[in-house]
Every structure is written in structure tokens, then in C-alpha cells.
Short mmCIF file of C-alpha atoms and ligand atoms in Angstrom, two decimals:
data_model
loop_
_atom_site.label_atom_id
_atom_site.label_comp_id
_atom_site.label_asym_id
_atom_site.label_seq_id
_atom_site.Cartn_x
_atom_site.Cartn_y
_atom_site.Cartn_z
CA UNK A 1 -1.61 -20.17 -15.78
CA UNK A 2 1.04 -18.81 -13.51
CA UNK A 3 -0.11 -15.99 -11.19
CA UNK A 4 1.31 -12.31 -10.92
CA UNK A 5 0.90 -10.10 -8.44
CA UNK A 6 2.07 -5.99 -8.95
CA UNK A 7 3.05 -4.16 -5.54
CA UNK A 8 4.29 -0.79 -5.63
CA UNK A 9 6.56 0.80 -3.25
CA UNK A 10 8.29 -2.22 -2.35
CA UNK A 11 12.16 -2.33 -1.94
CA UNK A 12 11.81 -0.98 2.02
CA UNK A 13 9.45 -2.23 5.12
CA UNK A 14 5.96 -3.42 4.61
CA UNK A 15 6.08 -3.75 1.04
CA UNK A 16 9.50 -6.18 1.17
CA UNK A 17 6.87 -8.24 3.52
CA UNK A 18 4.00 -8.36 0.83
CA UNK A 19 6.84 -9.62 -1.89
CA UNK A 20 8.26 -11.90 0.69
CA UNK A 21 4.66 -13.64 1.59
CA UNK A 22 3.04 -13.79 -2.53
CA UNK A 23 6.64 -15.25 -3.31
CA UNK A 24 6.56 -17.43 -0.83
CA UNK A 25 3.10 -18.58 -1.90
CA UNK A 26 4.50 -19.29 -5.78
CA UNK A 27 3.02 -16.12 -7.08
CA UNK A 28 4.92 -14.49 -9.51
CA UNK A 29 6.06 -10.87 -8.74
CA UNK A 30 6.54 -7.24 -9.90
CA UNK A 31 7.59 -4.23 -7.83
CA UNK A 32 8.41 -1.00 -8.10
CA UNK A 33 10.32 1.81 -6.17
CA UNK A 34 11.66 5.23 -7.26
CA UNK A 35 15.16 4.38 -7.58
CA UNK A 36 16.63 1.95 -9.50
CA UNK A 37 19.54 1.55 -7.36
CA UNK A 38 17.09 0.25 -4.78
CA UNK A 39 15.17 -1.36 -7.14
CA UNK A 40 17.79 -3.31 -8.46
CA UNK A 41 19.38 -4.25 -4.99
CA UNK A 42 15.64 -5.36 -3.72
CA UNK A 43 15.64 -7.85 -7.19
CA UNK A 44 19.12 -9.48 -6.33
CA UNK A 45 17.33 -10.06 -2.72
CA UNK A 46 13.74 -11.25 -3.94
CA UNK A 47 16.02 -13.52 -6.63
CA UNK A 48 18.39 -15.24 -4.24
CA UNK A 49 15.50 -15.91 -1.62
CA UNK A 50 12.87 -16.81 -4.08
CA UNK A 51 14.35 -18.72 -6.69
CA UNK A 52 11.27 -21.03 -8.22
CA UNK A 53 9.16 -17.40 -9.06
CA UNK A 54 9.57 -14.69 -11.38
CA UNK A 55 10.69 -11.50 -9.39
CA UNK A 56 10.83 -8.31 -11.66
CA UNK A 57 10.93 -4.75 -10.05
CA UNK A 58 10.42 -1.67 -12.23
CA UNK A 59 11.53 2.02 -11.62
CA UNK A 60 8.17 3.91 -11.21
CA UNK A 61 7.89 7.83 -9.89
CA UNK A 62 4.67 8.71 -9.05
CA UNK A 63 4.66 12.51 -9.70
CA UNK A 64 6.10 14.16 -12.81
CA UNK A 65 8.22 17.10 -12.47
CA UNK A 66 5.39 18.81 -12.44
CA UNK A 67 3.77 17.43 -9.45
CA UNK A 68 1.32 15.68 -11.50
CA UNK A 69 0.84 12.05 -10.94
CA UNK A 70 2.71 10.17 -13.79
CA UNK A 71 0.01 8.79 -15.91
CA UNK A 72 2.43 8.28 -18.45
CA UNK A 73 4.60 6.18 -16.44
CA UNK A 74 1.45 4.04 -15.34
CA UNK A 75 0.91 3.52 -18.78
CA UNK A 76 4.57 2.66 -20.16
CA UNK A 77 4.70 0.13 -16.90
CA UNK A 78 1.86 -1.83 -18.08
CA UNK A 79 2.17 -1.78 -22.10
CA UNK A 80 6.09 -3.17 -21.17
CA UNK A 81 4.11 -5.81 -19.28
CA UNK A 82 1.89 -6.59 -21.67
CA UNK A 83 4.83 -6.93 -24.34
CA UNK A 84 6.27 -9.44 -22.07
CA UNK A 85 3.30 -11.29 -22.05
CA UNK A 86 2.67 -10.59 -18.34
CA UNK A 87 -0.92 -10.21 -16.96
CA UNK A 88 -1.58 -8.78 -13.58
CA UNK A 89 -4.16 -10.49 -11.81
CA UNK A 90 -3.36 -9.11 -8.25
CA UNK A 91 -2.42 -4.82 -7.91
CA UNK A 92 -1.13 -4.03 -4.12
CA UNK A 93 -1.14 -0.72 -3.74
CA UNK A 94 1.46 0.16 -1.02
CA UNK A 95 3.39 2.86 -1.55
CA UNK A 96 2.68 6.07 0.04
CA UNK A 97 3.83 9.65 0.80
CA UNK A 98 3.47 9.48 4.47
CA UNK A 99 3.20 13.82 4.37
CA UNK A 100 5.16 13.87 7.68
CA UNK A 101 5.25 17.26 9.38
CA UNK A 102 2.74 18.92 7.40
CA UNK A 103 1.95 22.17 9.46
CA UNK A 104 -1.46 23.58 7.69
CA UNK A 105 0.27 27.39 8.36
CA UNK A 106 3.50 26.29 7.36
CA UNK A 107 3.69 24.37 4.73
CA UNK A 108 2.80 25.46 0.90
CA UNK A 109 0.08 23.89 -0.95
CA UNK A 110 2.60 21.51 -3.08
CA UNK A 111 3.18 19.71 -0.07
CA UNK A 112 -0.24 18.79 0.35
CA UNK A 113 -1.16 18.32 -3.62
CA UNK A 114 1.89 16.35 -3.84
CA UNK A 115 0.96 13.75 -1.19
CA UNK A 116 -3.00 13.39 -2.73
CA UNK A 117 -1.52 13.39 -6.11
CA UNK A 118 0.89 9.90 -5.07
CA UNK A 119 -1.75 8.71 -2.43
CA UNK A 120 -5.05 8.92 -4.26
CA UNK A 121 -4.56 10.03 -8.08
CA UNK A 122 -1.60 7.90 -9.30
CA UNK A 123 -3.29 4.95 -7.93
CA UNK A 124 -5.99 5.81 -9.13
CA UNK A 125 -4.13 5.71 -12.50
CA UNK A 126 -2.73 2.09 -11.70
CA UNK A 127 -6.42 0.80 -11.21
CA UNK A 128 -7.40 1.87 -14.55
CA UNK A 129 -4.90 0.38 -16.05
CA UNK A 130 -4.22 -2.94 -14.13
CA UNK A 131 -8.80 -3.15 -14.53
CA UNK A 132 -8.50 -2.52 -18.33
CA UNK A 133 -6.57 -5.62 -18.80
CA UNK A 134 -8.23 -7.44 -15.78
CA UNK A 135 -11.50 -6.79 -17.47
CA UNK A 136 -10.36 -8.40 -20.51
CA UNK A 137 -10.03 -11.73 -18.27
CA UNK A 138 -12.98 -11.32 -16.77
CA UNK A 139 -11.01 -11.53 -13.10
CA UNK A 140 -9.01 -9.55 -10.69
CA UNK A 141 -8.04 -8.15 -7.28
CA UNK A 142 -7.34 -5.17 -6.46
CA UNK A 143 -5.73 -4.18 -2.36
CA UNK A 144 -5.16 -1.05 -1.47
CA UNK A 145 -2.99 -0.81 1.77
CA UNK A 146 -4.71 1.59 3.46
CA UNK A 147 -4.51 3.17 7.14
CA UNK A 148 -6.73 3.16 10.36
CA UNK A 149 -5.91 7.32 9.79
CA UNK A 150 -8.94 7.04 7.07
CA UNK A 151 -11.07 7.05 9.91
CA UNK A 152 -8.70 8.61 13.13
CA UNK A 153 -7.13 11.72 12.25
CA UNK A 154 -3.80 11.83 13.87
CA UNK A 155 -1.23 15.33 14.09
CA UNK A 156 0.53 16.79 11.16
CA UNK A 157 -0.31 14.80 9.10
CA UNK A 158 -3.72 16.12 7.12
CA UNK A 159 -2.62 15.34 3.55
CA UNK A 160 -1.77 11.90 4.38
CA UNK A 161 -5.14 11.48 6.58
CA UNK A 162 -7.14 12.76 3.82
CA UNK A 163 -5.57 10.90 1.28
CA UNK A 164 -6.48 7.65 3.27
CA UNK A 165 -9.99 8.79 3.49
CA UNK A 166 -9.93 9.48 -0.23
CA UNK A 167 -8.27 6.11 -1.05
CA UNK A 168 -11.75 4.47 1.19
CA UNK A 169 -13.92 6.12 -1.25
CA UNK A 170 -12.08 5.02 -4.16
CA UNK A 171 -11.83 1.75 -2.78
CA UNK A 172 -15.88 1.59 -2.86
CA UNK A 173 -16.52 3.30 -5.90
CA UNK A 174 -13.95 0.81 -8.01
CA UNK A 175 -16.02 -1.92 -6.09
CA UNK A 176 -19.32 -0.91 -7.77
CA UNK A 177 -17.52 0.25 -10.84
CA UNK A 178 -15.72 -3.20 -11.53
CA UNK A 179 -17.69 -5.59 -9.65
CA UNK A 180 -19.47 -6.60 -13.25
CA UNK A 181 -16.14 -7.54 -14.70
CA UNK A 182 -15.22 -9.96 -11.70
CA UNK A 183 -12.44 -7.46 -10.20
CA UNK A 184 -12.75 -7.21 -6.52
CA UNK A 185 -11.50 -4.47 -4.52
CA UNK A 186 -10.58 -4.48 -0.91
CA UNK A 187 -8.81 -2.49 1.50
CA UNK A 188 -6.05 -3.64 4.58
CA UNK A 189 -6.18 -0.88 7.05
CA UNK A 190 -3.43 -1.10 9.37
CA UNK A 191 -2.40 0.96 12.74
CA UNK A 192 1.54 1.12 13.75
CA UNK A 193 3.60 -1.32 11.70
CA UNK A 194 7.40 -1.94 12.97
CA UNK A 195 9.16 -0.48 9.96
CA UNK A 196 12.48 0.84 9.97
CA UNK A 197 10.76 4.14 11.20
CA UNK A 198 9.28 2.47 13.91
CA UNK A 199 12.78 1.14 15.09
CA UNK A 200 14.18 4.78 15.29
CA UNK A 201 11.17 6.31 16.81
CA UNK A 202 12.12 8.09 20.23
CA UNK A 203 12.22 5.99 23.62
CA UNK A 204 8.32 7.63 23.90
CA UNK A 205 7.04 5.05 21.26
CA UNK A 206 8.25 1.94 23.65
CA UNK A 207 5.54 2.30 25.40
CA UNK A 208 2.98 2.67 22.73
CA UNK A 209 2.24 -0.71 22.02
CA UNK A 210 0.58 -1.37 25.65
CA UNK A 211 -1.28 2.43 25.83
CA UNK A 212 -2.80 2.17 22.35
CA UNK A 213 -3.66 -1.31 21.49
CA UNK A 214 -5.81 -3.64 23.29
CA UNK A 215 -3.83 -6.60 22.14
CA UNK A 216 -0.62 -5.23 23.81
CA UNK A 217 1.62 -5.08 20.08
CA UNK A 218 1.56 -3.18 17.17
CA UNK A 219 1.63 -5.41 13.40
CA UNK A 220 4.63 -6.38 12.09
CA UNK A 221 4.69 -6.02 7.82
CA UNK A 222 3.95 -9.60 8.14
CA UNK A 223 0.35 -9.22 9.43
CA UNK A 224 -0.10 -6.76 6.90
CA UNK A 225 0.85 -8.88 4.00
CA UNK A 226 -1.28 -11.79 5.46
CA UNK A 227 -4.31 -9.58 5.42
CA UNK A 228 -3.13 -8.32 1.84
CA UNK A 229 -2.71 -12.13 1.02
CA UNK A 230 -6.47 -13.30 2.22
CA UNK A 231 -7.95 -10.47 0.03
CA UNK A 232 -6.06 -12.02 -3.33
CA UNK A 233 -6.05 -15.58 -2.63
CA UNK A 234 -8.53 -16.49 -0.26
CA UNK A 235 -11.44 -13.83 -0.21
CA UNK A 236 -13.73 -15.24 -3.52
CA UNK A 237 -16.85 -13.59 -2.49
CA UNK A 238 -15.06 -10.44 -1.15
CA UNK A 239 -15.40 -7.11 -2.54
CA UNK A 240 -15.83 -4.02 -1.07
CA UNK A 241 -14.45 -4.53 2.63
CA UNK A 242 -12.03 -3.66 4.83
CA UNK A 243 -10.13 -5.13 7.39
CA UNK A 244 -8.20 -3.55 10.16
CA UNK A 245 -5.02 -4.74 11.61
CA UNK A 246 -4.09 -2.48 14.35
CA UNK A 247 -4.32 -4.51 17.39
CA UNK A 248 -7.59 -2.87 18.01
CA UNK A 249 -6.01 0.34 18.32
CA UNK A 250 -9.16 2.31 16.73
CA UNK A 251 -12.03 0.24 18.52
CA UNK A 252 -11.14 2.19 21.65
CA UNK A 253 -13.13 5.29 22.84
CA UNK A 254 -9.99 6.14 25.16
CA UNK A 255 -6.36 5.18 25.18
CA UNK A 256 -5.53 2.48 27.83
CA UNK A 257 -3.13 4.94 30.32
CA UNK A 258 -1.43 2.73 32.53
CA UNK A 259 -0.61 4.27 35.98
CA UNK A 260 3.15 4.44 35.86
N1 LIG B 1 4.21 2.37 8.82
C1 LIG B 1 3.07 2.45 9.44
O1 LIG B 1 3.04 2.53 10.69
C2 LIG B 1 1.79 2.45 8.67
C3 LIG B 1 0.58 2.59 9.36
C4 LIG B 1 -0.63 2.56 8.65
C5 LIG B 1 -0.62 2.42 7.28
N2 LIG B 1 0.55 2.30 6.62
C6 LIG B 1 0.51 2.16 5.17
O2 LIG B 1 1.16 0.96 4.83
C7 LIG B 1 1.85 1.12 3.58
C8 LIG B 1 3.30 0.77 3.76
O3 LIG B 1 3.81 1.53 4.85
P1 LIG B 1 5.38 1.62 5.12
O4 LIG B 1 5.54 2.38 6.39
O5 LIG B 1 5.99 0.30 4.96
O6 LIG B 1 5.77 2.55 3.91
P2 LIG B 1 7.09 3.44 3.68
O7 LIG B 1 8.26 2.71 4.21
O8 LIG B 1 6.85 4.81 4.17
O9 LIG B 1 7.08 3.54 2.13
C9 LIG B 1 6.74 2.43 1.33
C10 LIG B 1 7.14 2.74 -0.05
O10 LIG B 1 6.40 3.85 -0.54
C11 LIG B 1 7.19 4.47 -1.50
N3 LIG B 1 7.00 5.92 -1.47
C12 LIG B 1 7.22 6.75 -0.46
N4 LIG B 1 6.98 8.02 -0.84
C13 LIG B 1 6.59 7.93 -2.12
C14 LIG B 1 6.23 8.88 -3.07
N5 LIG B 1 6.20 10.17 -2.80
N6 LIG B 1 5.92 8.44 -4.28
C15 LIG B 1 5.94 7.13 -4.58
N7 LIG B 1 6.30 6.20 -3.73
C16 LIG B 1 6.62 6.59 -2.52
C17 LIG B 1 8.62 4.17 -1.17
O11 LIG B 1 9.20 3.66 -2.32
P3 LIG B 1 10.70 4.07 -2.76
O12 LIG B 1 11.43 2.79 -2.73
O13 LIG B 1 10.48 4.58 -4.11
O14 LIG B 1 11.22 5.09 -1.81
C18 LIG B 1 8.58 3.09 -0.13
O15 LIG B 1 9.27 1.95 -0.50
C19 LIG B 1 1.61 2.58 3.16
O16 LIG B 1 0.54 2.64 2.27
C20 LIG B 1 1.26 3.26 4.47
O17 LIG B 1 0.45 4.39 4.26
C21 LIG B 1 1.76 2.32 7.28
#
């Protein structure tokens, strides 16, 4: 039986990466962004590169007009897979409101509902739904692409450093929760990844790489979707964990300062 994979959130940066290294692997793929302009583009790519596996994106939103998380779309997205006769064995759940500038005087509560609402309760609503029909084959993995801010709180950014947190928890209590029905559930926690934000990031950030990390370089999305990849494919007997890939960014009790 041919094996799918679902990653959200993936027509830009890491998630590209994560298509790129399951397609590259002969896993059959869906993806979804927000816009189906960049949905569709992303396709034509993932088609002309990857030509012996299925590549199918999908227009998702993640919040209804309402600011709710779109449960209904969660559900429409999997019943049109299921009338296609596709079964996800392998959820990636990468897309993310990164809450950027969120001043806790400043900005109104939306801001910060909005970012747990994508972050924490519409994934939420893709694990139910991906487990329901996982549990019905008795296997499954689920990855959340997760953050070394679940456990280092950095500036600005409390919705999106709670949300992480939140996503841990979840992470732990799907483990328990769907254990029994052979679905595993693990969690990549990266530091800095060299995403397109990364590349316009003020002359400041060169010099990040050698303060913050131990190993002297921050991940590319490649060592992200090779941690994503061990989880699915490799990691039989793993459930539960997490593993870090921030060139040991968080392991330090004080930033390396070189004199300058
Ligand atoms: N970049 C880093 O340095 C870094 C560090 C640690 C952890 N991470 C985590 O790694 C993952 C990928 O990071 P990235 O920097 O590659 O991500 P990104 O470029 O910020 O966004 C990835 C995708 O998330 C989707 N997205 C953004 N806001 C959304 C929203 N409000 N609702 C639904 N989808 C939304 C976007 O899809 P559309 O195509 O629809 O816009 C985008 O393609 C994320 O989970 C992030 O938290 C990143």
C-alpha cells in the first residue's frame, strides 16, 4: 500500500523542505496553504520535481471569519480524502501563526486568540480527524513541528510561545490518548531555521549563529524535515518524545558573547 503523508502550511520555507524530503523518499503527498494561488503554484513545483509520487495540495484556512478555528474545513479536507480513497498515515503539522510583534499592552485580545486558535485548536482539530481514520488501521504518526520557544520564552511573541507550550501538552496527551490504537505522536522542536525571514533579517542576525548556538549554525528546513522524517519512517517504538534541532541553542545557561 502506497504511503501518504498530510503537511500543512507548506507552499513557503520549512514546509516546501518536509514535501521535498517525504517525496523524495516515495511517499505520497498532500499539502495545504491558505491561498490557492500559492497552492496551486507549490503543486506545478512538487509535480515537475517529483514526478513518480502523488503531490496534491488543498486550500485550507485555519480560522473562520469568526476567528474560530475551521473545524468544518478540517472535516471537508478529510471526507474529500476519504472519497478519493486516500488514507493518511503520516499528519505534519507545520503551519503556524508566528504572532510577531505581539505587545501584551498593545495589542487586542484577537491577536492573541487568533494565534492559539491556528497554533493549538485547529490542530488539534486535524488530529482528531487524521486519528479517527488512523484508528481504523490500527497505525499512524502524528509530528507536530514544534519550537525550542515551548520551553525559552523569547520577546513579543507570548501567543506564539504559549501556543508552543500548549502544542507540548497536546503532543503528550494524544500520546496516551492514541497510543492503544498504534498512532504515535512526536514532536521536532527546532531553534532558528533559514527561511525566507531569516534571509531578510537585519545585519544583527549575522552574527547569531556563532553567539547562540554551540554548533556555530542555525538548521536549515532540511534538518527539520529529517527530524520530521525519522519520527514517520524510522522511529517504530517512538511515541511521546521530542527532539530538538537548534544547534544546541537551548542547552546553554548563557549565550556564547564573543569579544568583538
Ligand atoms: N522559522 C523559524 O525560525 C522557526 C523556529 C522554530 C520553530 N519554527 C516552526 O517551524 C514551522 C515552520 O516554520 P516556518 O518559519 O517555515 O513557517 P512560516 O514560513 O512562518 O509559515 C509556514 C506556513 O504556515 C502557514 N501559516 C502562517 N500563518 C498561518 C495562519 N494564521 N493560519 C494557517 N496557516 C498559517 C503559512 O501557510 P500559507 O501558505 O497559507 O501562508 C506558511 O506556509 C512552524 O510551526 C514554526 O512555528 C520555525
Amino acid at each position: 500500500m502506497r504511503k501518504t503523508v498530510l503537511i500543512t502550511g507548506a507552499c513557503i520555507n520549512t514546509g516546501v523542505d518536509i514535501v521535498e524530503k517525504f517525496a523524495a523518499e516515495g511517499y505520497d503527498v498532500v499539502f495545504t496553504g491558505r491561498s490557492a494561488d500559492s497552492v496551486a503554484a507549490a503543486e506545478n513545483r512538487y509535480r515537475e520535481k517529483f514526478s513518480q509520487v502523488a503531490i496534491k495540495g488543498y486550500v485550507l484556512r485555519s480560522l473562520t471569519e469568526d476567528g474560530l478555528a475551521n473545524e468544518q474545513g478540517v472535516k471537508d479536507l478529510f471526507d474529500t480524502l476519504d472519497s478519493e480513497g486516500v488514507f493518511v498515515g503520516t499528519l505534519v503539522l507545520n503551519a503556524a501563526d508566528q504572532g510577531l510583534n505581539m505587545k501584551i499592552f498593545e495589542n487586542p485580545l484577537s491577536d492573541f486568540t487568533n494565534v492559539l486558535n491556528t497554533n493549538v485548536v485547529w490542530n488539534y482539530c486535524l488530529c482528531e480527524q487524521s486519528a479517527q481514520r488512523m484508528k481504523q488501521h490500527g497505525e499512524g504518526s502524528i509530528v507536530f513541528v514544534n519550537s525550542n520557544t515551548a520551553y525559552r520564552a523569547i520577546p513579543d511573541r507570548i501567543a506564539y510561545v504559549t501556543s508552543k507550550g500548549a502544542q507540548l501538552g497536546m503532543m503528550r496527551a494524544l500520546t496516551l490518548d492514541l497510543g492503544k490504537y498504534g498512532i504515535r505522536v512526536n514532536a521536532v522542536l527546532p531553534g532558528m531555521i533559514r527561511t525566507d525571514r531569516w534571509e531578510k533579517n537585519p545585519a544583527f542576525y549575522a552574527k547569531v549563529p556563532s553567539r547562540f548556538t554551540p554548533i556555530g549554525d542555525v538548521a536549515t528546513g532540511a534538518d527539520v524535515a529529517d527530524a520530521v522524517y525519522y519520527f514517520a519512517a524510522h522511529a517504530r517504538n517512538t511515541t511521546g518524545a521530542e527532539l530538538v534541532v537548534d544547534g544546541g541553542n537551548t542547552i546553554q545557561l548563557y549565550p556564547i558573547i564573543p569579544e568583538e
